XYZ file of C-alpha atoms in Angstrom:
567
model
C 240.821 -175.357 211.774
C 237.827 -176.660 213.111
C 235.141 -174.408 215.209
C 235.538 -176.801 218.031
C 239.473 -176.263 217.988
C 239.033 -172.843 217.861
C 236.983 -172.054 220.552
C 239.424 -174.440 222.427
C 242.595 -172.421 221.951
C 239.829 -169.683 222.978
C 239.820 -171.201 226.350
C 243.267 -171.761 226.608
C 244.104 -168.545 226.066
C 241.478 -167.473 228.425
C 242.791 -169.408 231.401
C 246.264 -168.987 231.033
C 245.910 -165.211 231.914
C 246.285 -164.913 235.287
C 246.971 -161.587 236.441
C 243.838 -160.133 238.587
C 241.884 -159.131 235.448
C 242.375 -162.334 233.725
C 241.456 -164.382 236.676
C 237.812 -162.077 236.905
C 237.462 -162.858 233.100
C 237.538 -166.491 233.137
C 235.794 -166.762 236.219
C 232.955 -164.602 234.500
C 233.230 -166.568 231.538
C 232.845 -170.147 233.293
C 230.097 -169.000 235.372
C 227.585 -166.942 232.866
C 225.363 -169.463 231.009
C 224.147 -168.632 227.591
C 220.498 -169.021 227.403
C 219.056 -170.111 224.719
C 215.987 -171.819 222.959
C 216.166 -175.406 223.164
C 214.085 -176.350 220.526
C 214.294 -174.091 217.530
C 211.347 -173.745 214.841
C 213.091 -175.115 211.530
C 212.100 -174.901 207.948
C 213.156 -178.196 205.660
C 214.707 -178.065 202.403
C 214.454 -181.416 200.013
C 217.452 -181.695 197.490
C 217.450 -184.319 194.748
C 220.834 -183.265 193.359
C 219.941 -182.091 190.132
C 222.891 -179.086 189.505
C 223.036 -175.888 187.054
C 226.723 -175.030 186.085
C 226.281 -171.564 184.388
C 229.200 -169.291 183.173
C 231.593 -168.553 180.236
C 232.419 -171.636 178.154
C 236.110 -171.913 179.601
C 235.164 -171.913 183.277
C 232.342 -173.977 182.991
C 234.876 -176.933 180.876
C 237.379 -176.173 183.750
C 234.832 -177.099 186.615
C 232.837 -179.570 184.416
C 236.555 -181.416 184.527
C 237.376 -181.368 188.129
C 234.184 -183.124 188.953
C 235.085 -185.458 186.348
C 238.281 -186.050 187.909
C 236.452 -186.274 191.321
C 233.510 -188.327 190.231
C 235.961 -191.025 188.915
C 237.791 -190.755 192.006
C 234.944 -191.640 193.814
C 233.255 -194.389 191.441
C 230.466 -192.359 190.912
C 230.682 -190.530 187.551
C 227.812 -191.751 186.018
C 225.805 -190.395 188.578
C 227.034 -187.106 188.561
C 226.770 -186.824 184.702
C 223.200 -187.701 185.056
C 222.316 -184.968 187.503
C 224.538 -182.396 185.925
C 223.559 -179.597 183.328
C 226.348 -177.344 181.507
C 225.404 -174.093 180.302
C 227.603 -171.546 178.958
C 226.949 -167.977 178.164
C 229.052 -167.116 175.640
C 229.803 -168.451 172.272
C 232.713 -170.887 173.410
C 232.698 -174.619 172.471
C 234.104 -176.303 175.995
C 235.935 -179.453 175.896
C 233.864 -181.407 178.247
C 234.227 -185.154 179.721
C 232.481 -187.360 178.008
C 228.630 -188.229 178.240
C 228.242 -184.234 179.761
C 226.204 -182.259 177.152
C 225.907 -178.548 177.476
C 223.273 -175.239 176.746
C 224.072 -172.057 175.068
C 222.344 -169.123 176.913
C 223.368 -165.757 176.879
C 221.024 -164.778 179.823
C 219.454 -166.575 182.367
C 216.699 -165.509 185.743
C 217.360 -167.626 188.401
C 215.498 -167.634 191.787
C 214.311 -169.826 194.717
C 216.884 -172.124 197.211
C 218.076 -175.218 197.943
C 216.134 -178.291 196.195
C 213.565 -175.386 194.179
C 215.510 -172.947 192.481
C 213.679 -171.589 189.245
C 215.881 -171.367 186.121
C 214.389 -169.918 183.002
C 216.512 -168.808 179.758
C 215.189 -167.242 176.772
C 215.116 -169.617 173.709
C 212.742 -169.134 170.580
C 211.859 -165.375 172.172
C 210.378 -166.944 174.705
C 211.299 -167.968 178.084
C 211.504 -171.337 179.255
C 211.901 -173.362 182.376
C 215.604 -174.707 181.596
C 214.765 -177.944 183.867
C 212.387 -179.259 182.238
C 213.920 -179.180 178.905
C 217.105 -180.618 180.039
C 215.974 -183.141 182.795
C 211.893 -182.973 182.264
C 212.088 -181.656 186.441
C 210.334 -178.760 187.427
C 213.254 -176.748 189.145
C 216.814 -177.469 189.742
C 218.458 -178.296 193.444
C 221.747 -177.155 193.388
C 223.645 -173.669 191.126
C 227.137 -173.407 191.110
C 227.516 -169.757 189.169
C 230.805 -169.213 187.829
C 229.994 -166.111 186.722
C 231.987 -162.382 187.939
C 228.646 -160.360 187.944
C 226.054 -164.033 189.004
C 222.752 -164.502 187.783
C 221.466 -163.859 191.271
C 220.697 -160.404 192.512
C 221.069 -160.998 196.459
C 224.045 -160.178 198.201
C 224.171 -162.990 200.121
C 222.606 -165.921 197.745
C 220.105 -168.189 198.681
C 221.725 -172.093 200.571
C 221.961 -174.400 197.510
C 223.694 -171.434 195.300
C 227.574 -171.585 195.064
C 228.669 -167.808 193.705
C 232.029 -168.900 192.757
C 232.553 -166.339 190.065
C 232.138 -163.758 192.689
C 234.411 -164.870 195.073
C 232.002 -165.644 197.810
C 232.526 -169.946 197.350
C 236.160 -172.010 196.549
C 235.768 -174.047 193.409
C 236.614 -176.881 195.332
C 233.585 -176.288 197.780
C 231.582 -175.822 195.188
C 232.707 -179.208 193.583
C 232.128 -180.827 197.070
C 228.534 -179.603 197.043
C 227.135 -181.746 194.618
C 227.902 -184.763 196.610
C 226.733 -183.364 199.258
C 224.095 -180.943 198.910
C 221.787 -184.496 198.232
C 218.746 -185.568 201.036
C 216.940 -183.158 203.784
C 218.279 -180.143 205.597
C 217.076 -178.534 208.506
C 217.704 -174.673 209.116
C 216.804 -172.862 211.807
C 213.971 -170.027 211.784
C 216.339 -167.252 213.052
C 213.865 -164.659 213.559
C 210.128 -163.518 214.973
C 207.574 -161.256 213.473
C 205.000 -159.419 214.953
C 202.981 -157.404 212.586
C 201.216 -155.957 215.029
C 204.289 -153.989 215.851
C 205.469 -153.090 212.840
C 205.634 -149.676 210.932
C 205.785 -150.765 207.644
C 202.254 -149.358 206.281
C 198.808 -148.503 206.725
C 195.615 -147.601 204.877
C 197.802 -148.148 201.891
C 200.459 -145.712 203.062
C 204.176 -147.103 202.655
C 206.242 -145.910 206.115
C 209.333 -147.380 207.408
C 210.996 -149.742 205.032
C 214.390 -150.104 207.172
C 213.991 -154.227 207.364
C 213.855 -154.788 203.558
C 216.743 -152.577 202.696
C 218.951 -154.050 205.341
C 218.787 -157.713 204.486
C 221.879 -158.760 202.172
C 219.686 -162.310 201.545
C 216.771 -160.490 199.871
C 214.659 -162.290 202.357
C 212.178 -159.571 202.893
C 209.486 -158.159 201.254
C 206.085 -156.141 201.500
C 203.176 -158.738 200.280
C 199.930 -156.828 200.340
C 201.605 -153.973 202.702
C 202.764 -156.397 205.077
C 206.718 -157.086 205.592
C 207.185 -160.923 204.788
C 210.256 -163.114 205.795
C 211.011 -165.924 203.600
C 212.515 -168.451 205.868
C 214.099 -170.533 202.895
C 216.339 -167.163 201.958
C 216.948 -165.665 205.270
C 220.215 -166.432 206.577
C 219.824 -164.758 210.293
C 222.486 -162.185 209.292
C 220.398 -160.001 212.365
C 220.674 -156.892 210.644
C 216.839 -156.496 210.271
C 216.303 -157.000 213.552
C 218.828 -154.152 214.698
C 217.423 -151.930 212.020
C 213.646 -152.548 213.223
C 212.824 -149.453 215.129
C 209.610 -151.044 217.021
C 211.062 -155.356 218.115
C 208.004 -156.104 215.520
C 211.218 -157.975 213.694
C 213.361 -159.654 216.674
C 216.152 -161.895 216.722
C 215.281 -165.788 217.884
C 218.848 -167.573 218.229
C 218.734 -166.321 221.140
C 216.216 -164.017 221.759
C 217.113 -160.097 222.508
C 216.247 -160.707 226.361
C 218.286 -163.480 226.736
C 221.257 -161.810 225.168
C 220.985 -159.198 227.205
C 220.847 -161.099 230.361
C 223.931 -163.066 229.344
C 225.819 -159.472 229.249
C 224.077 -157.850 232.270
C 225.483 -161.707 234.280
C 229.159 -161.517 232.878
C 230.050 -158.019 233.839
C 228.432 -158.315 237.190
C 230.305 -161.920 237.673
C 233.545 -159.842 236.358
C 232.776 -157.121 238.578
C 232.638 -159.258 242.023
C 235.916 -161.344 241.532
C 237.683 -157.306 241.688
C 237.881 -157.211 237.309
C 238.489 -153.612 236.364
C 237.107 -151.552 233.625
C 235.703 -154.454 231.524
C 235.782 -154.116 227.305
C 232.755 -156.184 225.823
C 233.930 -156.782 222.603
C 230.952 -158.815 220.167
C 232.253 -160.591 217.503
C 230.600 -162.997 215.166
C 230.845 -167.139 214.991
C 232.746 -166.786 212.335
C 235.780 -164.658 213.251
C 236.960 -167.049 216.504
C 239.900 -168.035 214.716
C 240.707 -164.447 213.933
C 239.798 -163.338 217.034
C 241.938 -166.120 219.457
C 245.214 -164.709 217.718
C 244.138 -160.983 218.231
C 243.454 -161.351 222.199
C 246.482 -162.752 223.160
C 247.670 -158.732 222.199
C 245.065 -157.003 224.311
C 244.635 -156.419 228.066
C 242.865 -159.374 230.019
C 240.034 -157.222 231.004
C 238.941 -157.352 227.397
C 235.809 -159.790 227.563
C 234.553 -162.162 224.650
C 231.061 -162.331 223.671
C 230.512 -164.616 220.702
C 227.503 -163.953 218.593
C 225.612 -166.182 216.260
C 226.120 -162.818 213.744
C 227.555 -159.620 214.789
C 224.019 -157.519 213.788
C 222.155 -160.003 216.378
C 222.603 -157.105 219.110
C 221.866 -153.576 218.762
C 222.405 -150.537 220.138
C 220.013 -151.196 223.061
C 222.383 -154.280 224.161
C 225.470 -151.599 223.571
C 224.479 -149.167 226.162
C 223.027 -151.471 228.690
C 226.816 -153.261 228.681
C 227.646 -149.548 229.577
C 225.518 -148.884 231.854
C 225.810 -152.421 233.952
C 229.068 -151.306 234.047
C 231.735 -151.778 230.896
C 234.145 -149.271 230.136
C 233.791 -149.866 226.322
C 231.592 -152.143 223.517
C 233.480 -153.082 220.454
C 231.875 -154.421 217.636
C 234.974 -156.292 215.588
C 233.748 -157.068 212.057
C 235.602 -159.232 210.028
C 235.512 -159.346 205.951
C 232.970 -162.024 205.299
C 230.443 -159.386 206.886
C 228.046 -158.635 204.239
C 227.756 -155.104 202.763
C 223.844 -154.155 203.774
C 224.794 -155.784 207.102
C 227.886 -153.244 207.882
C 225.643 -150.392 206.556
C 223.419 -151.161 209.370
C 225.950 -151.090 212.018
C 227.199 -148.324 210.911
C 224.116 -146.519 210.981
C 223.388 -147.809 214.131
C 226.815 -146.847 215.552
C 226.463 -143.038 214.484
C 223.377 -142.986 216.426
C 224.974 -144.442 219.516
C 228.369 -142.026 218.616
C 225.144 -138.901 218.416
C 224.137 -139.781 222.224
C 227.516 -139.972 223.415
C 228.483 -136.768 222.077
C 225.716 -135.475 224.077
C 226.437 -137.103 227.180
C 229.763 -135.611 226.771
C 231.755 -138.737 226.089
C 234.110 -140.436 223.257
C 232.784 -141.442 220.476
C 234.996 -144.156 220.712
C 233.370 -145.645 223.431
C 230.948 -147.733 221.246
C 232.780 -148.703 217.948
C 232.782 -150.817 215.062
C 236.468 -151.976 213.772
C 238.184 -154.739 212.454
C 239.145 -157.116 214.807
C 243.166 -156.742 213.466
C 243.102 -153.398 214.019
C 242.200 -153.073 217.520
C 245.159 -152.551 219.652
C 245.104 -151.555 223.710
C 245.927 -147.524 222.661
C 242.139 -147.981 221.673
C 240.654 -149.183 224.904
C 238.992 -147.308 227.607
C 240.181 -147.715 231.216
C 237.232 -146.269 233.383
C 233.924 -147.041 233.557
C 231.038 -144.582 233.284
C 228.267 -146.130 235.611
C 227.792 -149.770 237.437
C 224.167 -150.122 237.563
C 223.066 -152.711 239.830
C 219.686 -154.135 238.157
C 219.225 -155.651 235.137
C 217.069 -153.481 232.800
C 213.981 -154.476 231.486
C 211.159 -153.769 228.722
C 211.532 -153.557 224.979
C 214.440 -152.752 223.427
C 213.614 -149.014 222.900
C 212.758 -148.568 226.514
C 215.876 -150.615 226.953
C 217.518 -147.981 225.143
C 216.194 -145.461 227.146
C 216.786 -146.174 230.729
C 220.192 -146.951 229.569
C 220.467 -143.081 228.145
C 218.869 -141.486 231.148
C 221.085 -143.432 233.632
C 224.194 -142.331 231.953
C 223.010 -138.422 232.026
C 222.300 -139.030 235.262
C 225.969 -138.292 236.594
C 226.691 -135.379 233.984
C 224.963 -132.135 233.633
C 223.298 -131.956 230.115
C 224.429 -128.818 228.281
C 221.389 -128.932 226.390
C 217.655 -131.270 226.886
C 217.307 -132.176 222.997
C 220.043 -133.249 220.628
C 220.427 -133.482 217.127
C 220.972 -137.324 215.621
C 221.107 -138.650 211.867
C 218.835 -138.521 209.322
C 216.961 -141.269 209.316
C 217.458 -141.890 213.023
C 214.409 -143.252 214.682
C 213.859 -140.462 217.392
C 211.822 -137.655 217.420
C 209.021 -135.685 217.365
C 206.371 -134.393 214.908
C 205.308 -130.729 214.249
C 201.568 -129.458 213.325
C 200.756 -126.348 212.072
C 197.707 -126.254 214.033
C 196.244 -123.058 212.351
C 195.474 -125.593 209.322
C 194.857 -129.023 211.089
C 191.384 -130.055 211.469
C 191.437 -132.903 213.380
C 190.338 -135.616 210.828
C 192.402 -137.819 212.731
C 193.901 -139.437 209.752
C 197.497 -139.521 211.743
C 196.040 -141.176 214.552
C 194.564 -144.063 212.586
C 197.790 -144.712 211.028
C 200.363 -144.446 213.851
C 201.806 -148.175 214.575
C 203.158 -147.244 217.960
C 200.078 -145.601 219.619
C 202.459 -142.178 219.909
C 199.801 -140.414 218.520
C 196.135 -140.833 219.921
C 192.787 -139.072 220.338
C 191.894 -137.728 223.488
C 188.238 -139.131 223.059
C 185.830 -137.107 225.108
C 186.584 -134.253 223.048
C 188.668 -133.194 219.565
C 192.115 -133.254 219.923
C 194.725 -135.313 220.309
C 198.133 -136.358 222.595
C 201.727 -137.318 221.179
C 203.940 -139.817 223.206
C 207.544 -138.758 221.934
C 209.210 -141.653 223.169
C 206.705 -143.652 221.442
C 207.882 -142.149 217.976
C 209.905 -144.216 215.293
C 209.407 -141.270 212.843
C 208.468 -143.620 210.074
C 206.465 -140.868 208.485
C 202.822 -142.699 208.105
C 201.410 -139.531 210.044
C 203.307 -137.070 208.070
C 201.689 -138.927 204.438
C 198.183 -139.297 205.817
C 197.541 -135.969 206.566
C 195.050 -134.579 203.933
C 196.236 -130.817 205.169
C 199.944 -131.753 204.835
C 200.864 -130.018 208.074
C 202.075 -132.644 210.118
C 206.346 -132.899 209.733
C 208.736 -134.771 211.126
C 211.734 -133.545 213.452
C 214.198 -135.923 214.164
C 215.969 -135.289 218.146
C 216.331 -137.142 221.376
C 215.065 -135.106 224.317
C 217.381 -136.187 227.305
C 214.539 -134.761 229.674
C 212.608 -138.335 230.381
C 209.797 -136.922 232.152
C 208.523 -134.901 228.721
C 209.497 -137.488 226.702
C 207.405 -140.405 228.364
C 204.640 -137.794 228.858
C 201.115 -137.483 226.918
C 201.171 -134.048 225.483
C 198.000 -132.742 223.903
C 199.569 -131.803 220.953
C 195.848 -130.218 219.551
C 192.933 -129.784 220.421
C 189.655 -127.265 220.019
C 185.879 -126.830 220.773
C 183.436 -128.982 219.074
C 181.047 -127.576 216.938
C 177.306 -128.271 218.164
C 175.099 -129.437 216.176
C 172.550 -126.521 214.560
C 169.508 -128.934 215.464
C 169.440 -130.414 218.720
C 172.510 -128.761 220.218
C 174.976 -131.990 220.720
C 178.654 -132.113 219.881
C 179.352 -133.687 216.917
C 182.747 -132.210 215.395
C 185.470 -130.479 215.494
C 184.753 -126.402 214.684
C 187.668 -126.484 211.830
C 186.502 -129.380 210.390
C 183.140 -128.396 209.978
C 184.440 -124.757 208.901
C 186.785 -126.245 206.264
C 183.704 -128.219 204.840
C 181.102 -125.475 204.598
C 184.001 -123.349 202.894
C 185.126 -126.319 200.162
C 181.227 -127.323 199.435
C 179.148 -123.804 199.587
C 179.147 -124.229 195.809
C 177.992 -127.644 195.339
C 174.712 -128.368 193.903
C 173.610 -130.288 196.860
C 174.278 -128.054 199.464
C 172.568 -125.155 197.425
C 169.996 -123.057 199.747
C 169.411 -124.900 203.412
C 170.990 -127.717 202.640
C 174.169 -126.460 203.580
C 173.043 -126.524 207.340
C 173.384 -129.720 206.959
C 176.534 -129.680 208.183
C 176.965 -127.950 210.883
C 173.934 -130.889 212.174
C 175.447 -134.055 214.079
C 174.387 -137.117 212.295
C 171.340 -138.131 213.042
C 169.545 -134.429 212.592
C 171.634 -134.630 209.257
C 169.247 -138.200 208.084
C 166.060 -136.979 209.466
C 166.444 -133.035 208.210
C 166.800 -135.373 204.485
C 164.143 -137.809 204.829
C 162.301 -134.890 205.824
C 162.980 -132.906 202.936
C 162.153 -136.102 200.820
C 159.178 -136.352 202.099
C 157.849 -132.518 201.085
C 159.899 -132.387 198.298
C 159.830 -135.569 196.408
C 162.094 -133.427 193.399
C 164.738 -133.789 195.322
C 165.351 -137.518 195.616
C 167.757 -136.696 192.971
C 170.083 -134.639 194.556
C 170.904 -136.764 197.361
């Protein structure tokens, strides 16, 4: 069935529910317009048709037949014999169509995407480019992989790479490709990057790596300690996105904001034609044939959203939908969702299950289940709040005023409450007896949580600010920064600027200006009292602010020439 029939008998099914409920859905439906951007950024892929079929000698024959069969068919076999290469990994001898000739290669890298992927087999102990021995062409367009384990290590392969051994592509698909998968393609750039934001690494320090373990295309990578998105692999599955701690990854088809808006519209349009105790239930593109069979068992107020990919939302969007005013956000995954994607949502949905606990409510009321296996014994028939504004900011302070308007109407047993390891909320400890203020966390903190207070040593901590990606923790030469992973439910000490440390500074010995802080001078006298050049006065040296330290050393230079050489 097509996607246009589908979301037809969608909106049948919608409007031919007409108790009071049903009525307040499709109104809400009719009247919300997705926003979107008009104009996507694209990337371009250029095929030339030139295929790799690579697996065991019998299944490669099998295929190498039905395109045979479909090649004459069409009137076209020459062609496809020309732009085909056979290559089997085991010792079989295939019975192939005439004019197709085959390779023998036991193991084979393969990487790139459509119209550049790079094949190279070992032959002669060496590795070779296995296009340009068969065709004399740099790489090959098109893989079909009949293989059970495939040659390619990404979850979700590459556009141009048919893993039919693996279940993940028909044989007939993958037959229809080569026809096909011939010209230029357009794909849209599904995501934004801001390094700025991001809390990857710094000063050569490795931090949060959430992004690249989340993305089931293999898309992302640290280049030079800076996250990368290759736009010819990624796939916009959206898990990075939700897995960013900091937006510096955000989602572009549509946009986070816009999503969000589109969700904050419907349940207040739902809301004012008398709809009761709304369900947002997100559910991907590709489940709306799934998903127009499974409705037609559940209660009217259960609203739609359709996704371009379930991860495209996080758990910012999920408690704002509860907070505007929903009773219940269901996330209803189907099985074509990739394994590092559901990992991520699952993650993501024991945090949110963490803050309801606190706030004293189901778990259930943000959940992640198949969309068969939702039935109206697990739906939620009040709502917790109906917020009247739309809220606004990133999505962590997003997240936030969501949180504090919910514990708004309950009293909090407790201010701070555990979440998951790896969560990222929290705060850092410092055992201050042993910190001197080098200021190595500050330099290194991507979200400005931790700063210097300036006119003076020490410095403030921001917790709301804090992704607990660790760079602080690993930068410390004194190793007594750590991390504690919470929420703190009391806003007002979370959004505050704590000083966190702070101490005299020493004065300088010579002309009587601060210059440093008293530990850090302390711990230097202590570690270099034995050096050779800090023997005798030099050692004063520092406890002097900079420029006493030069001119007490050109001085001694110039009365004691001798000791040039210990400088």
């Amino acid at each position: 069935m097509s996607t246009k029939n589908n979301i037809t008998t969608l909106n049948q099914l919608v409007e031919i529910t007409t108790d009071a409920d049903g009525r307040a859905r499709q109104h809400a439906l009719t009247a919300t317009v997705t926003l979107g951007n008009l104009i996507p950024p694209t990337v371009t892929f250029a095929s030339r048709g030139l295929a790799l079929v690579i697996g065991d000698g019998v299944d490669v024959a099998a295929f190498a037949n039905q395109v045979h069969v479909n090649s004459v068919s069409l009137g076209n076999i020459d062609q496809v014999a020309d732009n085909l290469v056979l290559v089997c990994t085991d010792d079989t001898s295939p019975e192939l169509p005439e004019g197709m000739a085959f390779f023998y290669a036991r193991e084979a890298e393969i990487s790139g995407f459509l119209g550049a992927f790079d094949v190279l087999i070992t032959h002669t102990m060496m590795k070779q480019n296995l296009a340009n021995i068969a065709k004399g062409k740099p790489q090959f367009d098109v893989v079909i992989d009949l293989s059970m384990n495939g040659f390619h290590p990404a979850e979700l392969p590459p556009l141009g790479y048919y893993a039919v051994g693996r279940g993940l592509v028909s044989v007939a698909d993958a037959c229809d490709a080569l026809a096909d998968m011939t010209g230029t393609f357009d794909k849209p750039k599904f995501f934004r990057l801001d390094t700025e934001r991001c809390a990857h690494s710094a000063r050569g320090l490795e931090g949060c790596t959430r992004c690249i373990e989340a993305c089931p295309a293999d898309a992302l990578s640290s280049v030079e300690q800076a996250i990368t998105i290759n736009p010819y692999l990624c796939q916009g599955m959206g898990s990075c996105a939700t897995a960013c701690p900091t937006e510096a990854i955000s989602y572009a088809l549509p946009d986070p904001d816009n999503t969000q808006h589109f969700v904050f519209q419907l349940i207040s349009q739902y809301r004012e034609q008398g709809g009761k105790s709304p369900v947002i239930l997100f559910y991907a593109e590709a489940s709306e044939t799934e998903l127009a069979q499974q409705l037609a068992e559940l209660p009217s107020r259960v609203i739609p959203v359709r996704l371009e990919e379930l991860a495209s939302v996080g758990i910012d969007t999920w408690f704002s939908a509860l907070a505007y005013g929903a009773s219940q956000v269901v996330l209803a995954t189907s099985p074509l969702l990739p394994a590092k994607t559901e990992a991520v949502l699952v993650q993501e949905v024991a945090n949110a299950v963490t803050f309801l606990h606190a706030l004293n409510h189901a778990e259930e009321r943000i959940s992640i289940t198949p969309l068969a296996s939702l039935t109206q014994q697990h739906l939620f028939d009040d709502v917790l709040l109906e917020h009247e504004a739309k809220l606004l900011g990133t999505k962590r302070e997003k997240l936030a005023q969501a949180l504090d308007l919910l514990a708004s109407n309950i009293v909090m047993t407790s201010t701070v409450s555990a979440v998951p390891n790896g969560a990222p909320y929290g705060r850092i400890e410092i055992a201050t007896s042993d910190c001197t203020l080098c200021m190595g966390c500050v330099a290194v903190c991507p979200t400005d949580a931790l700063q210097s207070m300036g006119d003076r040593p020490g410095m403030t901590f921001r917790e709301q600010d804090c992704v607990q990606c660790g760079l602080c923790e690993k930068a410390c030469p004194e190793s007594v920064i750590s991390l504690v992973p919470n929420y703190n439910w009391d806003a007002d000490e979370r959004q505050q600027r704590q000083i966190i440390h702070e101490e005299p500074a020493a004065e300088c010995v010579s002309c009587g200006k601060p210059f440093a802080p008293v530990s850090m001078v302390n711990m230097l006298i202590e570690k270099l009292r034995n050096h050779s050049h800090f023997q005798d006065d030099a050692i004063k040296r520092l406890s002097m602010c900079e420029d006493c330290r030069v001119r007490d050393i050109v001085s001694d230079m110039i009365d004691n020439p001798d000791n040039q050489m210990k400088v």
